[in-house]
Structures are given as structure tokens and as C-alpha cells.
mmCIF file of C-alpha atoms in Angstrom:
data_model
loop_
_atom_site.group_PDB
_atom_site.id
_atom_site.type_symbol
_atom_site.label_atom_id
_atom_site.label_comp_id
_atom_site.label_asym_id
_atom_site.label_seq_id
_atom_site.Cartn_x
_atom_site.Cartn_y
_atom_site.Cartn_z
ATOM 1 C CA MET A 1437 52.767 131.314 80.205
ATOM 2 C CA ALA A 1438 56.650 131.359 81.300
ATOM 3 C CA GLN A 1439 56.024 127.698 82.295
ATOM 4 C CA THR A 1440 55.392 127.033 78.766
ATOM 5 C CA VAL A 1441 57.850 128.521 76.756
ATOM 6 C CA ALA A 1442 60.913 126.429 79.074
ATOM 7 C CA ALA A 1443 59.361 123.143 79.076
ATOM 8 C CA ASN A 1444 58.785 123.884 75.171
ATOM 9 C CA THR A 1445 62.862 124.840 75.193
ATOM 10 C CA LYS A 1446 64.467 122.326 72.589
ATOM 11 C CA TRP A 1447 68.395 123.129 74.637
ATOM 12 C CA TRP A 1448 70.183 120.818 72.123
ATOM 13 C CA SER A 1449 69.904 120.593 68.346
ATOM 14 C CA GLY A 1450 72.604 117.967 66.763
ATOM 15 C CA GLY A 1451 73.263 114.952 67.195
ATOM 16 C CA LYS A 1452 73.332 112.174 69.964
ATOM 17 C CA SER A 1453 72.206 115.086 73.378
ATOM 18 C CA PRO A 1454 75.101 115.279 76.230
ATOM 19 C CA PHE A 1455 72.363 115.474 78.532
ATOM 20 C CA ASN A 1456 71.466 112.298 77.869
ATOM 21 C CA VAL A 1457 74.098 110.536 80.145
ATOM 22 C CA GLU A 1458 73.649 107.227 82.018
ATOM 23 C CA TYR A 1459 72.414 107.776 85.211
ATOM 24 C CA GLY A 1460 75.483 105.167 87.198
ATOM 25 C CA LYS A 1461 78.371 106.440 84.264
ATOM 26 C CA LEU A 1462 77.581 110.240 85.844
ATOM 27 C CA MET A 1463 77.677 109.258 88.810
ATOM 28 C CA MET A 1464 81.057 107.635 87.976
ATOM 29 C CA TRP A 1465 82.424 111.044 86.551
ATOM 30 C CA TYR A 1466 81.499 112.824 89.789
ATOM 31 C CA PHE A 1467 83.574 110.127 91.753
ATOM 32 C CA LEU A 1468 86.215 110.770 89.281
ATOM 33 C CA MET A 1469 86.265 114.395 89.756
ATOM 34 C CA SER A 1470 86.427 114.081 93.767
ATOM 35 C CA ASP A 1471 89.494 111.206 93.388
ATOM 36 C CA ALA A 1472 91.388 114.386 91.348
ATOM 37 C CA PHE A 1473 91.309 117.017 93.499
ATOM 38 C CA THR A 1474 92.600 114.667 95.981
ATOM 39 C CA PHE A 1475 95.236 112.988 93.798
ATOM 40 C CA GLY A 1476 95.903 116.972 92.208
ATOM 41 C CA ALA A 1477 95.708 118.029 96.154
ATOM 42 C CA PHE A 1478 98.954 115.396 96.708
ATOM 43 C CA LEU A 1479 101.148 116.650 93.674
ATOM 44 C CA ILE A 1480 100.976 120.135 94.311
ATOM 45 C CA ALA A 1481 101.495 119.343 97.590
ATOM 46 C CA TYR A 1482 105.008 117.450 96.860
ATOM 47 C CA GLY A 1483 105.386 119.722 94.333
ATOM 48 C CA THR A 1484 104.932 122.934 96.574
ATOM 49 C CA VAL A 1485 107.656 120.840 99.057
ATOM 50 C CA ARG A 1486 109.835 120.097 95.926
ATOM 51 C CA VAL A 1487 109.982 123.226 94.640
ATOM 52 C CA SER A 1488 110.924 125.547 97.774
ATOM 53 C CA SER A 1489 113.374 122.938 98.978
ATOM 54 C CA PRO A 1490 116.750 123.584 98.227
ATOM 55 C CA SER A 1491 118.385 120.275 96.847
ATOM 56 C CA TRP A 1492 116.313 117.008 96.186
ATOM 57 C CA PRO A 1493 117.784 113.286 95.720
ATOM 58 C CA ASP A 1494 118.434 112.487 92.044
ATOM 59 C CA PRO A 1495 115.831 109.696 90.704
ATOM 60 C CA ASN A 1496 118.260 107.912 88.152
ATOM 61 C CA PHE A 1497 120.380 107.577 91.304
ATOM 62 C CA VAL A 1498 117.082 106.492 94.206
ATOM 63 C CA PHE A 1499 115.471 104.316 90.746
ATOM 64 C CA GLN A 1500 118.160 102.550 89.087
ATOM 65 C CA SER A 1501 117.524 98.838 89.846
ATOM 66 C CA PHE A 1502 116.063 95.797 88.281
ATOM 67 C CA PRO A 1503 114.714 92.743 89.238
ATOM 68 C CA PHE A 1504 117.605 90.183 89.199
ATOM 69 C CA LEU A 1505 119.608 92.429 86.982
ATOM 70 C CA GLY A 1506 120.528 94.862 89.956
ATOM 71 C CA SER A 1507 121.800 97.990 89.711
ATOM 72 C CA GLY A 1508 123.058 101.089 87.083
ATOM 73 C CA LEU A 1509 119.481 100.848 85.207
ATOM 74 C CA PRO A 1510 117.797 104.510 85.598
ATOM 75 C CA LEU A 1511 114.150 104.007 85.381
ATOM 76 C CA VAL A 1512 114.481 101.366 83.621
ATOM 77 C CA PHE A 1513 112.283 99.681 86.070
ATOM 78 C CA VAL A 1514 109.666 101.666 86.527
ATOM 79 C CA SER A 1515 108.997 102.259 82.565
ATOM 80 C CA LEU A 1516 108.150 98.467 82.669
ATOM 81 C CA MET A 1517 105.184 99.779 85.185
ATOM 82 C CA THR A 1518 104.364 102.288 83.414
ATOM 83 C CA PHE A 1519 104.043 100.150 80.247
ATOM 84 C CA ILE A 1520 102.529 97.423 81.723
ATOM 85 C CA LEU A 1521 99.647 99.499 82.947
ATOM 86 C CA ILE A 1522 99.637 100.998 79.729
ATOM 87 C CA VAL A 1523 98.968 98.409 77.289
ATOM 88 C CA SER A 1524 95.890 97.497 80.493
ATOM 89 C CA SER A 1525 93.901 100.456 79.517
ATOM 90 C CA VAL A 1526 94.182 99.484 76.145
ATOM 91 C CA THR A 1527 93.024 95.772 76.801
ATOM 92 C CA MET A 1528 90.187 97.894 78.841
ATOM 93 C CA VAL A 1529 89.324 99.521 75.626
ATOM 94 C CA LEU A 1530 88.683 96.536 73.563
ATOM 95 C CA ALA A 1531 86.548 94.873 76.604
ATOM 96 C CA VAL A 1532 84.798 98.001 76.573
ATOM 97 C CA HIS A 1533 84.654 97.773 72.485
ATOM 98 C CA GLU A 1534 84.031 93.690 72.760
ATOM 99 C CA GLY A 1535 81.514 94.881 74.871
ATOM 100 C CA HIS A 1536 79.845 97.457 73.221
ATOM 101 C CA HIS A 1537 78.646 94.382 70.202
ATOM 102 C CA GLY A 1538 77.819 92.227 72.884
ATOM 103 C CA ASN A 1539 80.506 89.612 72.890
ATOM 104 C CA LYS A 1540 81.131 88.096 76.039
ATOM 105 C CA LYS A 1541 83.163 86.263 75.484
ATOM 106 C CA GLY A 1542 85.283 89.329 73.606
ATOM 107 C CA VAL A 1543 84.849 90.696 76.900
ATOM 108 C CA ILE A 1544 85.839 88.287 79.245
ATOM 109 C CA LYS A 1545 88.966 87.815 77.062
ATOM 110 C CA TRP A 1546 90.210 91.863 77.196
ATOM 111 C CA MET A 1547 89.615 91.791 80.869
ATOM 112 C CA LEU A 1548 91.354 88.909 81.696
ATOM 113 C CA TRP A 1549 93.697 90.383 80.800
ATOM 114 C CA THR A 1550 93.517 93.698 82.209
ATOM 115 C CA ILE A 1551 93.634 92.573 85.385
ATOM 116 C CA ILE A 1552 96.237 90.550 84.597
ATOM 117 C CA GLY A 1553 98.207 93.282 83.846
ATOM 118 C CA GLY A 1554 96.358 95.098 86.913
ATOM 119 C CA LEU A 1555 98.373 92.314 89.004
ATOM 120 C CA ALA A 1556 101.919 92.564 86.697
ATOM 121 C CA PHE A 1557 101.636 96.322 88.116
ATOM 122 C CA LEU A 1558 101.247 96.042 91.572
ATOM 123 C CA GLY A 1559 103.898 93.273 91.373
ATOM 124 C CA CYS A 1560 106.298 95.867 90.454
ATOM 125 C CA GLN A 1561 105.284 98.286 92.819
ATOM 126 C CA ALA A 1562 105.461 95.310 95.788
ATOM 127 C CA TRP A 1563 109.294 95.154 94.400
ATOM 128 C CA GLU A 1564 109.555 98.671 94.195
ATOM 129 C CA TRP A 1565 108.985 98.930 97.953
ATOM 130 C CA THR A 1566 110.715 96.312 99.024
ATOM 131 C CA HIS A 1567 113.931 96.859 97.944
ATOM 132 C CA LEU A 1568 113.496 100.666 98.788
ATOM 133 C CA HIS A 1569 112.668 99.429 102.765
ATOM 134 C CA HIS A 1570 115.300 97.256 102.296
ATOM 135 C CA GLU A 1571 117.384 100.459 101.410
ATOM 136 C CA GLY A 1572 116.132 102.341 104.289
ATOM 137 C CA ALA A 1573 113.642 104.018 103.004
ATOM 138 C CA TRP A 1574 110.299 104.536 104.344
ATOM 139 C CA TRP A 1575 108.049 106.962 105.986
ATOM 140 C CA GLY A 1576 110.356 109.178 108.191
ATOM 141 C CA HIS A 1577 113.198 107.490 107.151
ATOM 142 C CA ASN A 1578 115.501 108.415 103.676
ATOM 143 C CA PRO A 1579 118.482 107.031 103.428
ATOM 144 C CA PHE A 1580 119.305 109.062 99.765
ATOM 145 C CA PRO A 1581 121.294 112.188 100.016
ATOM 146 C CA ASN A 1582 120.298 115.179 98.239
ATOM 147 C CA ALA A 1583 121.500 116.022 93.662
ATOM 148 C CA ASP A 1584 123.675 117.991 95.208
ATOM 149 C CA GLY A 1585 125.833 115.210 98.438
ATOM 150 C CA THR A 1586 124.048 117.088 101.287
ATOM 151 C CA VAL A 1587 121.637 115.137 103.978
ATOM 152 C CA ALA A 1588 117.638 115.398 102.613
ATOM 153 C CA SER A 1589 114.667 115.507 104.148
ATOM 154 C CA THR A 1590 112.318 112.486 104.944
ATOM 155 C CA ASN A 1591 109.700 114.788 102.393
ATOM 156 C CA PHE A 1592 111.301 112.745 99.595
ATOM 157 C CA SER A 1593 110.030 109.196 100.892
ATOM 158 C CA ASN A 1594 106.790 110.468 102.530
ATOM 159 C CA PHE A 1595 105.945 111.993 99.895
ATOM 160 C CA PHE A 1596 106.481 108.935 97.967
ATOM 161 C CA PHE A 1597 105.257 106.324 99.945
ATOM 162 C CA THR A 1598 101.992 108.265 100.608
ATOM 163 C CA ILE A 1599 101.401 109.237 96.978
ATOM 164 C CA THR A 1600 102.257 105.780 94.953
ATOM 165 C CA GLY A 1601 100.525 104.277 98.185
ATOM 166 C CA PHE A 1602 97.573 105.853 97.319
ATOM 167 C CA HIS A 1603 98.281 105.292 94.097
ATOM 168 C CA GLY A 1604 98.397 101.491 94.488
ATOM 169 C CA PHE A 1605 95.965 101.333 96.990
ATOM 170 C CA HIS A 1606 94.110 102.587 93.512
ATOM 171 C CA VAL A 1607 94.922 100.054 91.315
ATOM 172 C CA PHE A 1608 93.900 97.018 93.767
ATOM 173 C CA SER A 1609 90.754 98.729 94.096
ATOM 174 C CA GLY A 1610 90.331 98.346 90.567
ATOM 175 C CA VAL A 1611 91.516 94.581 89.612
ATOM 176 C CA VAL A 1612 89.185 93.658 92.397
ATOM 177 C CA ILE A 1613 86.199 95.420 90.589
ATOM 178 C CA ASN A 1614 87.511 94.012 86.881
ATOM 179 C CA ILE A 1615 87.591 90.927 89.000
ATOM 180 C CA ILE A 1616 83.872 91.167 89.705
ATOM 181 C CA ILE A 1617 83.238 92.338 86.667
ATOM 182 C CA THR A 1618 84.908 89.746 84.584
ATOM 183 C CA ILE A 1619 82.741 86.811 86.796
ATOM 184 C CA MET A 1620 79.421 88.980 87.254
ATOM 185 C CA THR A 1621 80.069 88.693 82.844
ATOM 186 C CA TRP A 1622 81.449 84.848 82.466
ATOM 187 C CA ARG A 1623 77.844 83.957 84.674
ATOM 188 C CA GLY A 1624 75.821 86.025 81.827
ATOM 189 C CA VAL A 1625 74.523 88.806 84.133
ATOM 190 C CA PHE A 1626 74.966 91.673 81.373
ATOM 191 C CA GLU A 1627 73.913 89.501 78.547
ATOM 192 C CA ARG A 1628 70.262 88.608 80.145
ATOM 193 C CA ARG A 1629 70.489 92.814 80.544
ATOM 194 C CA GLY A 1630 70.663 93.685 77.476
ATOM 195 C CA HIS A 1631 73.713 95.968 77.630
ATOM 196 C CA TYR A 1632 77.302 95.935 78.866
ATOM 197 C CA LEU A 1633 77.356 98.960 79.750
ATOM 198 C CA MET A 1634 78.919 97.950 84.058
ATOM 199 C CA ILE A 1635 82.199 97.395 81.098
ATOM 200 C CA GLU A 1636 81.943 101.046 80.137
ATOM 201 C CA LYS A 1637 82.147 102.448 84.146
ATOM 202 C CA VAL A 1638 84.252 100.298 85.376
ATOM 203 C CA GLY A 1639 87.117 101.367 82.087
ATOM 204 C CA LEU A 1640 86.305 104.815 82.975
ATOM 205 C CA TYR A 1641 88.088 104.312 86.493
ATOM 206 C CA TRP A 1642 90.577 102.264 85.408
ATOM 207 C CA HIS A 1643 91.592 104.838 82.595
ATOM 208 C CA PHE A 1644 91.692 107.415 85.852
ATOM 209 C CA VAL A 1645 94.271 104.878 87.637
ATOM 210 C CA ASP A 1646 96.306 105.077 84.212
ATOM 211 C CA LEU A 1647 96.285 108.285 83.575
ATOM 212 C CA VAL A 1648 97.479 109.150 87.298
ATOM 213 C CA TRP A 1649 99.972 107.469 86.922
ATOM 214 C CA VAL A 1650 101.369 109.697 84.253
ATOM 215 C CA PHE A 1651 101.565 112.699 86.332
ATOM 216 C CA VAL A 1652 102.553 110.659 89.055
ATOM 217 C CA PHE A 1653 105.615 109.214 87.012
ATOM 218 C CA LEU A 1654 106.106 112.212 85.625
ATOM 219 C CA PHE A 1655 106.907 114.163 88.903
ATOM 220 C CA PHE A 1656 108.178 111.450 90.928
ATOM 221 C CA TYR A 1657 110.229 109.614 88.100
ATOM 222 C CA LEU A 1658 110.977 112.281 85.601
ATOM 223 C CA VAL A 1659 110.951 115.890 86.972
#
């Protein structure tokens, strides 16, 4: 009797059931949740060390350079990097939108723009890393003094290169995945399947990468 009642129970009486999620999309959400814990652990560790330190390098002094324009432009370059990544998230939204309408050409167009945005961000990050390395910053080395003029520990550079490097690896992975998906779209794989659900899945990953950068930008560059 109890089994019959359980089988006949209607768990959702609204519109589209939230439990009716495609398996691949659900697994992507699980992966993003686990990845969020990893990024969260990094940022919590960074915040703990920074709060417990009597002083810390000033981001306006550390990140004040811009390619071909020299120094004296605090946070301008990293703001450009953030803008590029946010725009790439918008183009991904447009690619998903075109996929919902079965527009193959539209999906390819906006996926290509997303890939260009990702490559541009990686290029900017490569320049930033190279510039900081030329100034003497690297894992185990921190040439920048604290804001109060005292000698800073290597915690700043260690956390910076570890967290931004980990995020950069995610962006690189996302670009590679986007290239593969775009090629599959161009070859008509999803058109033959009758849906572009895979675009939504990679879109979830790309939006996650963009969202994580917002927190990295806030913790390292603004606070």
C-alpha cells in the first residue's frame, strides 16, 4: 500500500518540473559546484592570510602598468581584462540563444567571438605575468613593499600567481572546449541531433569561469 502511494505521489504541480534536467547538464552543475569549493578554498586561504597580516602591498602600486603606455595607470589594464571576459560571457549567451532557435550560423558566429574573447583575456594575462616577472615577482619572490613601506612577505606573489594561474588554466580549458564545440557545430553534429544542448553545457562552464574572475578581481585588485 505504501509503495502504491509513493508511486502515485505527484511531486510537482507547477509549470516545468525542476527535476526534469538532462543528465549531462546535471553533471556539469555537479562539476561546477566541486570547482567552486576549490576556488572558494583558495580565496578563503588568501583572505585569512591577508587579514592576519599587519600590512599588504598596495594593488594600485603593483598593477599600474599598461602595454605601450607605461606605468601610472592603476588597475586600468586589469579592468580591460575584466571587460573582455564579461563581453565574452555575453557572446556566449547569444550563442546559446541561437542554439535554442536552431540557427547553426548564429551559433558559430557567437562561439567564434567567445573564443576570441577568451584568447584576448589569456593574452592579457600572459602580458601581466611577464611584466610582473620582469619586475622580480614570482613564486617565492615579491619585490613590492607593503603599503606602509615595510618589507612584504612572499605570500602576496604566491597567492597571486597560484590563484590567477588556476583561473587562467580554466579559461584556457574553456577556450579549447569552445573550439571543439564550434568545430562540431560547423560539421553539423548538433544539427543532426536536432538540438544544441551541448552549447548550453559549455556555456555554463564559461559563465562560471567569468563569475570566478569577478571574485578574483575583487579580492586581489580592488580590496
